[in-house]
Amino acid sequence: MVWWVYNNMSDLEILDDLIVATEDERIISACDDLGIKAMLTSDNHPTGTDRVVEVSEKIDGDLFVVIMGDEPLIKPADVKKLVDVSQMSGCDACMLTTKFVNPVDAVNTTTIKLALNDDNDVIFMSRLPIPYPKAAVGYDLYKNMGAYAFTRKALQVFKNTKKGRIERAEDLEMLRLIEKHCIVKAVEVTSDSMSVDTEKDLERIRGIISKNIETC
């Protein structure tokens, strides 16, 4: 799966470098066998963003793009859009988002829901379906996808800030930046994605990819 994601993004010219960051020696070994550039990081990081902070302190860069290795459906064109919005908007961080299609996913606590204002700023994130459409008909719920962009400044804010009460409650690390009033933008795309957290997720992803290959 890591090879699939890496290979899918390897021709994306907007990225200056592409690195698999992991604390697992087994992943490093697999990357070496596959000719994939990888970096061994500390195994003490409590979140993925802490791992990105470590990478940002070892290599040069103004913008650090995170593409989750367990989301093989993310498209290079969507990552390019993420980077473009990050560079043009002057925000502190960006994330890809798309509308929920499957109602089961909307009530699944492993999928993160976003509350967005009219400028697509992320106001809040939750494991519960938000916002509640009391006065709206046909309101769309939005979920985050496994691709983010952070400025170096945002990563330093993250590093130097303790977990706030909302992050501690929801266990969502991006809330740390939101609680510190950093500007986090959501970049809407029409394609869908899902993370592979369970064996059932893996079966579902394999079916989607197999179907996409057959229709190519």
Coordinates of C-alpha atoms in Angstrom, one line a residue:
M1 CA 0.0 0.0 0.0
V2 CA 2.9 2.4 0.8
W3 CA 4.4 1.6 -2.6
W4 CA 1.0 2.3 -4.3
V5 CA 0.7 5.7 -2.6
Y6 CA 4.3 6.7 -3.2
N7 CA 4.3 5.6 -6.9
N8 CA 1.0 7.4 -7.4
M9 CA 2.6 10.7 -6.3
S10 CA 6.1 10.3 -7.6
D11 CA 5.5 12.2 -10.9
L12 CA 3.9 15.2 -9.1
E13 CA 6.2 18.0 -10.2
I14 CA 4.8 20.5 -7.7
L15 CA 6.6 18.5 -4.9
D16 CA 10.4 19.1 -4.6
D17 CA 10.9 15.8 -2.7
L18 CA 8.9 12.8 -1.7
I19 CA 9.8 10.9 1.5
V20 CA 8.2 8.0 3.4
A21 CA 8.6 9.0 7.1
T22 CA 8.2 6.1 9.5
E23 CA 9.3 4.8 12.9
D24 CA 9.1 1.2 11.7
E25 CA 12.3 -0.6 10.6
R26 CA 10.1 -3.0 8.6
I27 CA 8.7 -0.2 6.5
I28 CA 12.3 1.2 6.0
S29 CA 13.4 -2.2 4.8
A30 CA 10.5 -2.6 2.4
C31 CA 11.2 0.9 1.0
D32 CA 14.8 0.1 0.5
D33 CA 13.8 -3.1 -1.4
L34 CA 11.4 -1.1 -3.6
G35 CA 13.8 1.9 -4.2
I36 CA 11.6 4.3 -2.2
K37 CA 13.2 7.2 -0.4
A38 CA 12.5 6.8 3.3
M39 CA 13.4 8.4 6.6
L40 CA 13.5 6.7 10.0
T41 CA 12.0 8.9 12.7
S42 CA 11.5 8.6 16.4
D43 CA 9.2 6.0 17.7
N44 CA 8.1 8.3 20.5
H45 CA 5.8 10.5 18.5
P46 CA 2.2 10.6 19.9
T47 CA 0.8 11.9 16.5
G48 CA 1.6 11.8 12.9
T49 CA 2.0 15.6 12.9
D50 CA 4.7 15.3 15.5
R51 CA 6.5 13.0 13.0
V52 CA 6.1 15.7 10.3
V53 CA 7.6 18.3 12.7
E54 CA 10.7 16.1 13.0
V55 CA 11.0 15.8 9.3
S56 CA 10.7 19.6 8.9
E57 CA 13.6 20.0 11.3
K58 CA 15.8 17.7 9.2
I59 CA 15.2 19.0 5.7
D60 CA 14.7 22.5 4.1
G61 CA 11.3 23.5 2.9
D62 CA 8.6 26.2 3.2
L63 CA 5.6 23.9 2.8
F64 CA 5.3 20.3 4.0
V65 CA 2.7 18.2 2.3
V66 CA 1.5 15.1 4.1
I67 CA 0.0 12.3 2.1
M68 CA -1.2 9.5 4.3
G69 CA 0.2 6.1 3.4
D70 CA -3.0 4.3 4.2
E71 CA -5.2 6.3 1.7
P72 CA -4.3 4.9 -1.7
L73 CA -7.3 6.5 -3.4
I74 CA -6.0 10.1 -3.1
K75 CA -5.3 11.6 -6.6
P76 CA -2.2 13.6 -7.6
A77 CA -4.4 16.3 -9.1
D78 CA -6.1 16.8 -5.7
V79 CA -2.7 17.1 -4.0
K80 CA -1.7 19.7 -6.5
K81 CA -4.9 21.7 -5.8
L82 CA -4.1 21.4 -2.1
V83 CA -0.6 22.9 -2.6
D84 CA -1.9 25.6 -4.9
V85 CA -4.5 26.8 -2.4
S86 CA -1.9 26.7 0.4
Q87 CA 0.4 28.9 -1.6
M88 CA -2.2 31.4 -2.8
S89 CA -4.3 31.8 0.4
G90 CA -1.6 32.4 2.9
C91 CA -3.2 30.0 5.4
D92 CA -1.2 28.2 8.1
A93 CA -2.4 24.8 7.1
C94 CA -4.7 23.1 4.5
M95 CA -6.5 19.8 4.2
L96 CA -8.4 18.0 1.5
T97 CA -12.1 17.5 2.0
T98 CA -15.0 16.0 0.2
K99 CA -18.7 15.5 0.8
F100 CA -20.0 12.4 2.5
V101 CA -21.7 10.0 0.1
N102 CA -22.1 6.9 2.2
P103 CA -24.4 7.6 5.2
V104 CA -22.7 4.8 7.2
D105 CA -19.4 6.8 6.9
A106 CA -21.2 9.9 8.3
V107 CA -21.9 8.2 11.6
N108 CA -18.6 6.3 11.8
T109 CA -16.5 7.8 14.5
T110 CA -13.3 7.0 12.7
T111 CA -14.2 9.4 9.9
I112 CA -13.7 13.1 10.8
K113 CA -16.3 15.7 10.0
L114 CA -15.6 19.3 9.3
A115 CA -17.5 22.4 10.1
L116 CA -16.6 25.0 7.5
N117 CA -17.5 28.7 7.1
D118 CA -18.3 30.4 3.7
D119 CA -14.6 30.9 3.1
N120 CA -13.9 27.2 3.6
D121 CA -12.0 27.9 6.8
V122 CA -12.2 24.9 9.2
I123 CA -14.0 26.2 12.3
F124 CA -14.3 22.8 14.1
M125 CA -13.6 19.1 13.6
S126 CA -15.4 16.2 15.3
R127 CA -16.0 12.5 15.2
L128 CA -19.7 13.2 15.3
P129 CA -21.7 14.5 12.3
I130 CA -21.4 18.3 12.5
P131 CA -22.9 20.9 12.1
Y132 CA -26.4 19.7 12.9
P133 CA -28.7 20.9 10.1
K134 CA -31.6 22.2 12.2
A135 CA -32.5 25.0 9.9
A136 CA -31.1 23.7 6.6
V137 CA -32.6 21.4 4.0
G138 CA -30.2 19.2 2.0
Y139 CA -27.1 20.2 4.0
D140 CA -23.9 18.5 3.0
L141 CA -21.6 17.0 5.5
Y142 CA -17.8 17.2 4.8
K143 CA -15.1 14.8 5.8
N144 CA -11.3 15.2 5.8
M145 CA -9.1 13.2 3.5
G146 CA -5.6 12.0 4.2
A147 CA -3.7 14.9 2.7
Y148 CA -2.5 18.0 4.5
A149 CA -0.2 20.9 3.9
F150 CA 1.6 22.8 6.7
T151 CA 3.8 25.9 6.7
R152 CA 6.9 25.6 8.8
K153 CA 5.5 28.2 11.1
A154 CA 2.4 26.1 11.7
L155 CA 4.5 23.1 12.5
Q156 CA 6.5 25.1 15.1
V157 CA 3.2 26.3 16.7
F158 CA 2.1 22.7 16.9
K159 CA 5.4 21.6 18.5
N160 CA 5.4 24.4 21.0
T161 CA 1.8 24.1 22.1
K162 CA 0.4 21.7 24.6
K163 CA -2.8 19.8 23.8
G164 CA -5.9 22.0 24.5
R165 CA -9.1 20.7 26.1
I166 CA -10.9 20.3 22.8
E167 CA -8.0 18.2 21.2
R168 CA -7.9 16.1 24.4
A169 CA -11.6 15.4 24.1
E170 CA -11.8 14.6 20.4
D171 CA -8.3 13.2 20.0
L172 CA -7.8 15.2 16.7
E173 CA -4.4 16.9 16.5
M174 CA -5.4 19.5 13.9
L175 CA -7.6 21.0 16.6
R176 CA -4.4 22.2 18.3
L177 CA -3.9 24.7 15.5
I178 CA -7.5 25.7 15.4
E179 CA -7.5 26.3 19.2
K180 CA -4.5 28.6 18.7
H181 CA -6.5 30.5 16.0
C182 CA -4.3 29.4 13.1
I183 CA -6.1 29.6 9.7
V184 CA -6.8 26.1 8.5
K185 CA -8.3 25.9 5.0
A186 CA -10.4 23.0 3.6
V187 CA -9.8 22.3 -0.1
E188 CA -12.9 20.7 -1.6
V189 CA -12.5 18.0 -4.2
T190 CA -15.0 15.8 -5.9
S191 CA -13.0 12.5 -5.7
D192 CA -13.5 10.3 -2.7
S193 CA -11.0 8.5 -0.4
M194 CA -10.9 6.4 2.7
S195 CA -8.3 5.3 5.2
V196 CA -7.5 1.6 5.7
D197 CA -8.0 1.1 9.4
T198 CA -9.5 -2.4 9.4
E199 CA -9.4 -5.6 7.3
K200 CA -12.9 -4.7 6.1
D201 CA -11.5 -1.3 4.9
L202 CA -8.7 -3.2 3.0
E203 CA -11.2 -5.4 1.2
R204 CA -13.3 -2.4 0.3
I205 CA -10.2 -0.5 -1.1
R206 CA -9.1 -3.5 -3.1
G207 CA -12.5 -3.8 -4.7
I208 CA -12.5 -0.1 -5.6
I209 CA -9.0 -0.2 -7.1
S210 CA -9.7 -3.4 -9.0
K211 CA -12.8 -1.8 -10.5
N212 CA -10.9 1.3 -11.5
I213 CA -8.2 -0.8 -13.2
E214 CA -10.8 -2.7 -15.1
T215 CA -12.5 0.4 -16.5
C216 CA -9.2 2.0 -17.6

